[in-house]
Amino acid sequence: MKKILWVFSIAFMTFSCTNDNGVDANIEVKEGEKRSKLSAGSQSAEELKKAAEERKKKQEEAEKERLANQTTMEITPNVYDFGAIPKETPVSTVFTVKNTGDKPLIINDAKASCGCTVPRKPEEPIMPGEEGELEVTFESNAAQAGKPMNKTVTVTANIPGSTKMVTIKGMVDN
């Protein structure tokens, strides 16, 4: 019986907060204002369609600009093998990044596949025909001792496909 009374009390409170139009009864309508069932953030179908078209147009313009500024690059070597790596000792290598296109190469990011690998990308644009360096440092932890290591670095730049990957590998000593 208490449960039924409780359910009816909740229902009564819920429906008593709105008037017969389904509008919150506690909101005053001031002179010159109109009451609407639309929330402040709602838009008409026409407004939504127009906003979607504008977004699409901006995306197309951004893509056109991105494609116009693309270049090409080569990273050598593609894979670097450290061979035997002393455990818990940092080892580094340098990859050569060459701009093989006709626009400045801008490397936006270089991300490693794990926290034990730290890439350092060129900060300045690489001009057409010129080269830059991508330094990659790996430091093993005790859990990696006696195991093979294979890590990747993903380079994001203004190139077709946006990314290229390089790999470092080796065997961590006991």
N, C-alpha and C. Protein backbone atom coordinates (compact mmCIF):
# COMPACT_ATOMS: atom_id res chain seq x y z
N MET A 1 0.82 -1.19 0.00
CA MET A 1 0.00 0.00 0.00
C MET A 1 0.87 1.26 0.00
N LYS A 2 1.96 1.21 0.78
CA LYS A 2 2.86 2.37 0.83
C LYS A 2 3.50 2.62 -0.53
N LYS A 3 3.83 1.53 -1.24
CA LYS A 3 4.45 1.67 -2.56
C LYS A 3 3.50 2.35 -3.53
N ILE A 4 2.24 1.95 -3.50
CA ILE A 4 1.25 2.54 -4.40
C ILE A 4 1.08 4.02 -4.10
N LEU A 5 0.98 4.35 -2.81
CA LEU A 5 0.86 5.74 -2.41
C LEU A 5 2.08 6.55 -2.86
N TRP A 6 3.24 5.96 -2.72
CA TRP A 6 4.49 6.62 -3.12
C TRP A 6 4.51 6.88 -4.63
N VAL A 7 4.13 5.89 -5.44
CA VAL A 7 4.09 6.03 -6.90
C VAL A 7 3.11 7.14 -7.30
N PHE A 8 1.91 7.15 -6.69
CA PHE A 8 0.94 8.19 -7.01
C PHE A 8 1.43 9.57 -6.60
N SER A 9 2.15 9.67 -5.50
CA SER A 9 2.70 10.95 -5.06
C SER A 9 3.71 11.50 -6.06
N ILE A 10 4.59 10.63 -6.55
CA ILE A 10 5.59 11.04 -7.55
C ILE A 10 4.89 11.48 -8.83
N ALA A 11 3.90 10.71 -9.27
CA ALA A 11 3.18 11.05 -10.50
C ALA A 11 2.46 12.38 -10.34
N PHE A 12 1.83 12.60 -9.19
CA PHE A 12 1.13 13.86 -8.94
C PHE A 12 2.09 15.04 -9.00
N MET A 13 3.26 14.91 -8.36
CA MET A 13 4.24 16.00 -8.36
C MET A 13 4.76 16.27 -9.76
N THR A 14 4.97 15.22 -10.54
CA THR A 14 5.48 15.38 -11.90
C THR A 14 4.51 16.16 -12.76
N PHE A 15 3.23 15.79 -12.72
CA PHE A 15 2.26 16.43 -13.60
C PHE A 15 1.76 17.76 -13.06
N SER A 16 1.95 18.04 -11.80
CA SER A 16 1.49 19.31 -11.25
C SER A 16 2.43 20.46 -11.57
N CYS A 17 3.62 20.17 -12.08
CA CYS A 17 4.59 21.23 -12.40
C CYS A 17 4.36 21.83 -13.77
N THR A 18 3.44 21.29 -14.55
CA THR A 18 3.15 21.85 -15.86
C THR A 18 1.67 22.18 -15.94
N ASN A 19 1.36 23.14 -16.82
CA ASN A 19 -0.05 23.47 -16.99
C ASN A 19 -0.65 22.57 -18.06
N ASP A 20 -1.87 22.82 -18.45
CA ASP A 20 -2.54 21.96 -19.41
C ASP A 20 -1.93 22.01 -20.81
N ASN A 21 -1.08 22.99 -21.08
CA ASN A 21 -0.40 23.07 -22.37
C ASN A 21 0.92 22.32 -22.37
N GLY A 22 1.29 21.72 -21.25
CA GLY A 22 2.55 21.00 -21.16
C GLY A 22 3.74 21.92 -20.99
N VAL A 23 3.50 23.19 -20.64
CA VAL A 23 4.56 24.16 -20.46
C VAL A 23 4.78 24.36 -18.98
N ASP A 24 6.02 24.54 -18.56
CA ASP A 24 6.34 24.72 -17.15
C ASP A 24 5.51 25.87 -16.58
N ALA A 25 4.71 25.56 -15.57
CA ALA A 25 3.80 26.56 -15.01
C ALA A 25 4.51 27.61 -14.19
N ASN A 26 5.74 27.37 -13.78
CA ASN A 26 6.46 28.31 -12.93
C ASN A 26 7.18 29.41 -13.72
N ILE A 27 7.17 29.34 -15.02
CA ILE A 27 7.86 30.34 -15.84
C ILE A 27 6.86 31.44 -16.20
N GLU A 28 7.21 32.66 -15.85
CA GLU A 28 6.35 33.79 -16.17
C GLU A 28 6.61 34.27 -17.59
N VAL A 29 5.55 34.64 -18.27
CA VAL A 29 5.68 35.23 -19.59
C VAL A 29 5.52 36.72 -19.41
N LYS A 30 6.55 37.46 -19.77
CA LYS A 30 6.53 38.91 -19.61
C LYS A 30 5.83 39.55 -20.80
N GLU A 31 5.44 40.80 -20.62
CA GLU A 31 4.74 41.52 -21.67
C GLU A 31 5.60 41.60 -22.92
N GLY A 32 5.02 41.28 -24.06
CA GLY A 32 5.74 41.33 -25.33
C GLY A 32 6.40 40.00 -25.69
N GLU A 33 6.44 39.05 -24.74
CA GLU A 33 7.05 37.75 -25.02
C GLU A 33 5.96 36.75 -25.39
N LYS A 34 6.36 35.71 -26.09
CA LYS A 34 5.43 34.66 -26.44
C LYS A 34 5.90 33.36 -25.82
N ARG A 35 4.95 32.55 -25.39
CA ARG A 35 5.26 31.25 -24.81
C ARG A 35 5.42 30.25 -25.96
N SER A 36 6.46 29.43 -25.87
CA SER A 36 6.73 28.45 -26.91
C SER A 36 7.06 27.11 -26.27
N LYS A 37 6.73 26.04 -26.95
CA LYS A 37 7.10 24.71 -26.47
C LYS A 37 8.51 24.34 -26.92
N LEU A 38 9.12 25.15 -27.76
CA LEU A 38 10.48 24.89 -28.22
C LEU A 38 11.47 25.29 -27.15
N SER A 39 12.50 24.50 -26.98
CA SER A 39 13.53 24.87 -26.02
C SER A 39 14.43 25.93 -26.64
N ALA A 40 15.22 26.59 -25.81
CA ALA A 40 16.07 27.69 -26.28
C ALA A 40 17.04 27.23 -27.35
N GLY A 41 17.45 25.98 -27.34
CA GLY A 41 18.44 25.50 -28.29
C GLY A 41 17.85 24.87 -29.53
N SER A 42 16.54 24.82 -29.65
CA SER A 42 15.98 24.14 -30.81
C SER A 42 15.95 25.05 -32.03
N GLN A 43 16.05 24.40 -33.19
CA GLN A 43 16.05 25.13 -34.45
C GLN A 43 15.03 24.49 -35.37
N SER A 44 14.58 25.27 -36.33
CA SER A 44 13.64 24.72 -37.30
C SER A 44 14.40 23.81 -38.26
N ALA A 45 13.65 23.01 -38.98
CA ALA A 45 14.26 22.09 -39.94
C ALA A 45 15.07 22.86 -40.99
N GLU A 46 14.54 24.01 -41.39
CA GLU A 46 15.24 24.84 -42.39
C GLU A 46 16.56 25.36 -41.83
N GLU A 47 16.54 25.81 -40.56
CA GLU A 47 17.77 26.31 -39.92
C GLU A 47 18.80 25.19 -39.77
N LEU A 48 18.33 24.00 -39.40
CA LEU A 48 19.25 22.86 -39.26
C LEU A 48 19.87 22.49 -40.61
N LYS A 49 19.04 22.51 -41.66
CA LYS A 49 19.53 22.19 -43.00
C LYS A 49 20.57 23.21 -43.45
N LYS A 50 20.29 24.49 -43.21
CA LYS A 50 21.21 25.56 -43.59
C LYS A 50 22.53 25.42 -42.83
N ALA A 51 22.46 25.13 -41.53
CA ALA A 51 23.67 24.96 -40.72
C ALA A 51 24.49 23.77 -41.21
N ALA A 52 23.81 22.68 -41.58
CA ALA A 52 24.51 21.50 -42.10
C ALA A 52 25.20 21.81 -43.42
N GLU A 53 24.53 22.56 -44.29
CA GLU A 53 25.13 22.95 -45.57
C GLU A 53 26.35 23.83 -45.37
N GLU A 54 26.27 24.77 -44.41
CA GLU A 54 27.42 25.64 -44.11
C GLU A 54 28.59 24.83 -43.57
N ARG A 55 28.30 23.87 -42.67
CA ARG A 55 29.36 23.00 -42.13
C ARG A 55 30.03 22.20 -43.24
N LYS A 56 29.20 21.66 -44.14
CA LYS A 56 29.73 20.87 -45.25
C LYS A 56 30.60 21.73 -46.16
N LYS A 57 30.16 22.95 -46.42
CA LYS A 57 30.93 23.86 -47.27
C LYS A 57 32.28 24.19 -46.63
N LYS A 58 32.28 24.47 -45.31
CA LYS A 58 33.54 24.75 -44.61
C LYS A 58 34.47 23.55 -44.63
N GLN A 59 33.91 22.34 -44.46
CA GLN A 59 34.73 21.13 -44.50
C GLN A 59 35.33 20.93 -45.88
N GLU A 60 34.55 21.18 -46.93
CA GLU A 60 35.05 21.05 -48.29
C GLU A 60 36.17 22.05 -48.57
N GLU A 61 36.00 23.30 -48.09
CA GLU A 61 37.03 24.32 -48.27
C GLU A 61 38.31 23.95 -47.52
N ALA A 62 38.16 23.44 -46.31
CA ALA A 62 39.33 23.02 -45.51
C ALA A 62 40.04 21.86 -46.19
N GLU A 63 39.29 20.92 -46.74
CA GLU A 63 39.89 19.77 -47.43
C GLU A 63 40.60 20.23 -48.71
N LYS A 64 40.01 21.17 -49.43
CA LYS A 64 40.62 21.71 -50.64
C LYS A 64 41.95 22.39 -50.31
N GLU A 65 41.96 23.17 -49.22
CA GLU A 65 43.19 23.84 -48.78
C GLU A 65 44.24 22.82 -48.34
N ARG A 66 43.79 21.79 -47.60
CA ARG A 66 44.72 20.75 -47.14
C ARG A 66 45.38 20.04 -48.33
N LEU A 67 44.57 19.71 -49.33
CA LEU A 67 45.11 19.03 -50.51
C LEU A 67 46.05 19.94 -51.30
N ALA A 68 45.76 21.23 -51.35
CA ALA A 68 46.61 22.18 -52.07
C ALA A 68 47.97 22.33 -51.41
N ASN A 69 48.05 22.10 -50.10
CA ASN A 69 49.31 22.26 -49.36
C ASN A 69 50.04 20.94 -49.12
N GLN A 70 49.57 19.86 -49.74
CA GLN A 70 50.23 18.57 -49.54
C GLN A 70 51.55 18.49 -50.29
N THR A 71 52.44 17.69 -49.74
CA THR A 71 53.72 17.40 -50.37
C THR A 71 53.98 15.91 -50.18
N THR A 72 55.17 15.46 -50.48
CA THR A 72 55.51 14.05 -50.26
C THR A 72 56.80 13.97 -49.45
N MET A 73 57.01 12.83 -48.79
CA MET A 73 58.23 12.67 -48.01
C MET A 73 58.69 11.23 -48.02
N GLU A 74 59.98 11.08 -47.77
CA GLU A 74 60.60 9.77 -47.58
C GLU A 74 61.25 9.77 -46.21
N ILE A 75 61.12 8.66 -45.49
CA ILE A 75 61.80 8.50 -44.21
C ILE A 75 62.71 7.29 -44.34
N THR A 76 64.01 7.50 -44.07
CA THR A 76 64.96 6.39 -44.16
C THR A 76 65.79 6.31 -42.88
N PRO A 77 66.09 5.13 -42.44
CA PRO A 77 65.53 3.87 -42.91
C PRO A 77 64.08 3.75 -42.45
N ASN A 78 63.35 2.83 -43.02
CA ASN A 78 61.97 2.59 -42.61
C ASN A 78 61.92 1.77 -41.32
N VAL A 79 62.91 0.88 -41.16
CA VAL A 79 63.03 0.04 -39.97
C VAL A 79 64.47 0.14 -39.47
N TYR A 80 64.65 0.35 -38.17
CA TYR A 80 65.99 0.37 -37.59
C TYR A 80 66.08 -0.73 -36.54
N ASP A 81 67.12 -1.59 -36.67
CA ASP A 81 67.34 -2.69 -35.73
C ASP A 81 68.50 -2.34 -34.81
N PHE A 82 68.21 -2.17 -33.52
CA PHE A 82 69.25 -1.88 -32.54
C PHE A 82 70.12 -3.11 -32.24
N GLY A 83 69.63 -4.29 -32.58
CA GLY A 83 70.35 -5.51 -32.19
C GLY A 83 70.15 -5.74 -30.70
N ALA A 84 71.25 -6.05 -29.98
CA ALA A 84 71.18 -6.26 -28.53
C ALA A 84 71.09 -4.91 -27.83
N ILE A 85 70.11 -4.79 -26.93
CA ILE A 85 69.87 -3.54 -26.21
C ILE A 85 70.08 -3.79 -24.72
N PRO A 86 70.99 -3.05 -24.07
CA PRO A 86 71.16 -3.21 -22.63
C PRO A 86 69.86 -2.82 -21.90
N LYS A 87 69.42 -3.65 -20.94
CA LYS A 87 68.16 -3.34 -20.26
C LYS A 87 68.29 -2.06 -19.44
N GLU A 88 67.18 -1.32 -19.41
CA GLU A 88 67.06 -0.08 -18.65
C GLU A 88 68.12 0.96 -19.02
N THR A 89 68.57 0.92 -20.27
CA THR A 89 69.55 1.88 -20.79
C THR A 89 68.97 2.51 -22.06
N PRO A 90 68.88 3.83 -22.13
CA PRO A 90 68.32 4.45 -23.33
C PRO A 90 69.23 4.26 -24.55
N VAL A 91 68.60 3.97 -25.67
CA VAL A 91 69.31 3.89 -26.96
C VAL A 91 68.54 4.76 -27.95
N SER A 92 69.26 5.40 -28.85
CA SER A 92 68.63 6.32 -29.81
C SER A 92 69.10 6.05 -31.22
N THR A 93 68.28 6.45 -32.16
CA THR A 93 68.64 6.44 -33.57
C THR A 93 68.00 7.65 -34.23
N VAL A 94 68.52 8.00 -35.39
CA VAL A 94 67.98 9.14 -36.14
C VAL A 94 67.51 8.66 -37.50
N PHE A 95 66.28 8.98 -37.82
CA PHE A 95 65.71 8.71 -39.14
C PHE A 95 65.83 10.00 -39.95
N THR A 96 66.16 9.86 -41.23
CA THR A 96 66.25 11.02 -42.13
C THR A 96 64.89 11.21 -42.79
N VAL A 97 64.38 12.43 -42.69
CA VAL A 97 63.09 12.78 -43.29
C VAL A 97 63.39 13.73 -44.44
N LYS A 98 63.07 13.30 -45.67
CA LYS A 98 63.34 14.13 -46.85
C LYS A 98 62.03 14.58 -47.48
N ASN A 99 61.95 15.87 -47.77
CA ASN A 99 60.80 16.43 -48.48
C ASN A 99 61.03 16.18 -49.97
N THR A 100 60.26 15.26 -50.54
CA THR A 100 60.40 14.92 -51.96
C THR A 100 59.35 15.63 -52.82
N GLY A 101 58.59 16.52 -52.22
CA GLY A 101 57.54 17.23 -52.95
C GLY A 101 57.95 18.65 -53.30
N ASP A 102 56.95 19.46 -53.65
CA ASP A 102 57.22 20.84 -54.07
C ASP A 102 56.62 21.89 -53.12
N LYS A 103 56.14 21.47 -51.97
CA LYS A 103 55.61 22.38 -50.95
C LYS A 103 56.38 22.13 -49.65
N PRO A 104 56.43 23.08 -48.73
CA PRO A 104 57.10 22.84 -47.45
C PRO A 104 56.45 21.66 -46.71
N LEU A 105 57.28 20.79 -46.15
CA LEU A 105 56.81 19.64 -45.38
C LEU A 105 56.67 20.06 -43.92
N ILE A 106 55.48 19.91 -43.40
CA ILE A 106 55.23 20.27 -42.00
C ILE A 106 54.87 18.99 -41.24
N ILE A 107 55.75 18.60 -40.33
CA ILE A 107 55.49 17.43 -39.50
C ILE A 107 54.73 17.92 -38.28
N ASN A 108 53.46 17.56 -38.21
CA ASN A 108 52.58 18.01 -37.13
C ASN A 108 52.78 17.23 -35.84
N ASP A 109 53.09 15.94 -35.96
CA ASP A 109 53.17 15.10 -34.77
C ASP A 109 53.99 13.85 -35.07
N ALA A 110 54.57 13.31 -34.01
CA ALA A 110 55.25 12.01 -34.07
C ALA A 110 54.89 11.31 -32.77
N LYS A 111 54.13 10.21 -32.87
CA LYS A 111 53.65 9.49 -31.68
C LYS A 111 54.19 8.08 -31.68
N ALA A 112 54.69 7.67 -30.51
CA ALA A 112 55.21 6.33 -30.33
C ALA A 112 54.09 5.38 -29.91
N SER A 113 54.32 4.09 -30.16
CA SER A 113 53.31 3.09 -29.81
C SER A 113 53.29 2.78 -28.32
N CYS A 114 54.28 3.26 -27.56
CA CYS A 114 54.26 3.05 -26.11
C CYS A 114 55.08 4.14 -25.43
N GLY A 115 54.99 4.21 -24.12
CA GLY A 115 55.67 5.24 -23.35
C GLY A 115 57.16 5.05 -23.23
N CYS A 116 57.68 3.86 -23.55
CA CYS A 116 59.12 3.61 -23.45
C CYS A 116 59.87 4.14 -24.67
N THR A 117 59.14 4.63 -25.66
CA THR A 117 59.73 5.16 -26.88
C THR A 117 59.36 6.64 -27.01
N VAL A 118 60.38 7.48 -27.22
CA VAL A 118 60.14 8.92 -27.29
C VAL A 118 60.69 9.47 -28.61
N PRO A 119 59.81 9.92 -29.51
CA PRO A 119 60.26 10.54 -30.75
C PRO A 119 60.44 12.05 -30.58
N ARG A 120 61.36 12.62 -31.33
CA ARG A 120 61.54 14.08 -31.37
C ARG A 120 61.53 14.49 -32.84
N LYS A 121 60.49 15.23 -33.22
CA LYS A 121 60.29 15.59 -34.62
C LYS A 121 60.94 16.93 -34.93
N PRO A 122 61.19 17.20 -36.22
CA PRO A 122 61.67 18.53 -36.61
C PRO A 122 60.60 19.57 -36.29
N GLU A 123 61.00 20.68 -35.72
CA GLU A 123 60.04 21.73 -35.36
C GLU A 123 59.76 22.69 -36.51
N GLU A 124 60.72 22.90 -37.37
CA GLU A 124 60.57 23.83 -38.49
C GLU A 124 60.14 23.07 -39.74
N PRO A 125 59.42 23.74 -40.66
CA PRO A 125 59.08 23.08 -41.92
C PRO A 125 60.35 22.68 -42.68
N ILE A 126 60.27 21.57 -43.40
CA ILE A 126 61.37 21.11 -44.24
C ILE A 126 61.05 21.54 -45.67
N MET A 127 61.92 22.34 -46.24
CA MET A 127 61.68 22.88 -47.58
C MET A 127 61.85 21.79 -48.64
N PRO A 128 61.24 21.97 -49.83
CA PRO A 128 61.35 20.98 -50.90
C PRO A 128 62.82 20.63 -51.19
N GLY A 129 63.11 19.34 -51.28
CA GLY A 129 64.46 18.86 -51.57
C GLY A 129 65.37 18.79 -50.35
N GLU A 130 64.95 19.34 -49.23
CA GLU A 130 65.79 19.35 -48.03
C GLU A 130 65.43 18.20 -47.10
N GLU A 131 66.29 18.01 -46.07
CA GLU A 131 66.12 16.91 -45.13
C GLU A 131 66.04 17.43 -43.70
N GLY A 132 65.38 16.66 -42.86
CA GLY A 132 65.32 16.92 -41.42
C GLY A 132 65.57 15.61 -40.69
N GLU A 133 65.58 15.68 -39.36
CA GLU A 133 65.85 14.49 -38.56
C GLU A 133 64.69 14.19 -37.62
N LEU A 134 64.39 12.90 -37.52
CA LEU A 134 63.43 12.38 -36.56
C LEU A 134 64.23 11.48 -35.61
N GLU A 135 64.45 11.96 -34.40
CA GLU A 135 65.21 11.18 -33.42
C GLU A 135 64.24 10.34 -32.59
N VAL A 136 64.59 9.07 -32.41
CA VAL A 136 63.75 8.16 -31.62
C VAL A 136 64.61 7.52 -30.55
N THR A 137 64.16 7.65 -29.29
CA THR A 137 64.88 7.07 -28.15
C THR A 137 64.00 6.01 -27.50
N PHE A 138 64.62 4.85 -27.20
CA PHE A 138 63.93 3.75 -26.54
C PHE A 138 64.65 3.43 -25.25
N GLU A 139 63.88 3.25 -24.17
CA GLU A 139 64.46 2.80 -22.91
C GLU A 139 63.61 1.66 -22.37
N SER A 140 64.24 0.49 -22.26
CA SER A 140 63.51 -0.69 -21.78
C SER A 140 63.31 -0.62 -20.28
N ASN A 141 62.36 -1.40 -19.80
CA ASN A 141 62.17 -1.55 -18.36
C ASN A 141 62.52 -2.99 -17.99
N ALA A 142 62.54 -3.27 -16.70
CA ALA A 142 62.96 -4.60 -16.22
C ALA A 142 62.09 -5.72 -16.78
N ALA A 143 60.82 -5.46 -16.99
CA ALA A 143 59.90 -6.49 -17.49
C ALA A 143 60.20 -6.88 -18.94
N GLN A 144 60.91 -6.04 -19.68
CA GLN A 144 61.22 -6.33 -21.09
C GLN A 144 62.51 -7.12 -21.25
N ALA A 145 63.25 -7.33 -20.16
CA ALA A 145 64.54 -8.03 -20.23
C ALA A 145 64.37 -9.43 -20.81
N GLY A 146 65.27 -9.76 -21.75
CA GLY A 146 65.25 -11.08 -22.38
C GLY A 146 64.19 -11.24 -23.44
N LYS A 147 63.54 -10.16 -23.84
CA LYS A 147 62.45 -10.24 -24.82
C LYS A 147 62.75 -9.38 -26.04
N PRO A 148 62.20 -9.77 -27.19
CA PRO A 148 62.35 -8.92 -28.38
C PRO A 148 61.50 -7.66 -28.24
N MET A 149 61.97 -6.59 -28.84
CA MET A 149 61.28 -5.30 -28.80
C MET A 149 60.97 -4.89 -30.24
N ASN A 150 59.75 -4.43 -30.46
CA ASN A 150 59.32 -3.96 -31.77
C ASN A 150 58.34 -2.81 -31.54
N LYS A 151 58.75 -1.58 -31.80
CA LYS A 151 57.93 -0.39 -31.54
C LYS A 151 57.78 0.42 -32.82
N THR A 152 56.67 1.15 -32.92
CA THR A 152 56.45 2.00 -34.09
C THR A 152 56.30 3.46 -33.66
N VAL A 153 56.63 4.33 -34.60
CA VAL A 153 56.40 5.76 -34.44
C VAL A 153 55.58 6.20 -35.65
N THR A 154 54.45 6.83 -35.39
CA THR A 154 53.58 7.33 -36.45
C THR A 154 53.84 8.82 -36.63
N VAL A 155 54.23 9.18 -37.85
CA VAL A 155 54.54 10.57 -38.18
C VAL A 155 53.35 11.15 -38.95
N THR A 156 52.81 12.25 -38.45
CA THR A 156 51.68 12.92 -39.09
C THR A 156 52.19 14.20 -39.75
N ALA A 157 51.89 14.34 -41.05
CA ALA A 157 52.39 15.49 -41.80
C ALA A 157 51.42 15.85 -42.92
N ASN A 158 51.74 16.90 -43.64
CA ASN A 158 50.90 17.34 -44.76
C ASN A 158 51.27 16.55 -46.02
N ILE A 159 50.97 15.25 -45.96
CA ILE A 159 51.25 14.33 -47.07
C ILE A 159 49.98 13.56 -47.40
N PRO A 160 49.89 12.96 -48.59
CA PRO A 160 48.72 12.12 -48.89
C PRO A 160 48.61 11.00 -47.86
N GLY A 161 47.42 10.80 -47.34
CA GLY A 161 47.21 9.78 -46.32
C GLY A 161 47.53 10.27 -44.92
N SER A 162 48.16 11.40 -44.80
CA SER A 162 48.49 12.10 -43.54
C SER A 162 49.55 11.45 -42.66
N THR A 163 49.77 10.13 -42.73
CA THR A 163 50.73 9.51 -41.82
C THR A 163 51.67 8.54 -42.52
N LYS A 164 52.84 8.38 -41.92
CA LYS A 164 53.80 7.33 -42.28
C LYS A 164 54.32 6.76 -40.98
N MET A 165 54.72 5.49 -41.02
CA MET A 165 55.23 4.85 -39.81
C MET A 165 56.66 4.38 -40.02
N VAL A 166 57.43 4.47 -38.93
CA VAL A 166 58.76 3.88 -38.90
C VAL A 166 58.78 2.91 -37.73
N THR A 167 59.71 1.97 -37.78
CA THR A 167 59.78 0.92 -36.77
C THR A 167 61.18 0.82 -36.20
N ILE A 168 61.26 0.60 -34.89
CA ILE A 168 62.53 0.25 -34.25
C ILE A 168 62.35 -1.13 -33.64
N LYS A 169 63.43 -1.90 -33.64
CA LYS A 169 63.35 -3.23 -33.04
C LYS A 169 64.69 -3.61 -32.46
N GLY A 170 64.70 -4.68 -31.72
CA GLY A 170 65.91 -5.17 -31.10
C GLY A 170 65.58 -6.23 -30.07
N MET A 171 66.63 -6.71 -29.38
CA MET A 171 66.47 -7.72 -28.33
C MET A 171 67.01 -7.14 -27.04
N VAL A 172 66.16 -7.04 -26.02
CA VAL A 172 66.57 -6.47 -24.73
C VAL A 172 67.33 -7.54 -23.95
N ASP A 173 68.57 -7.19 -23.52
CA ASP A 173 69.40 -8.12 -22.75
C ASP A 173 68.79 -8.39 -21.38
N ASN A 174 69.21 -9.54 -20.82
CA ASN A 174 68.79 -9.90 -19.45
C ASN A 174 69.51 -9.08 -18.42
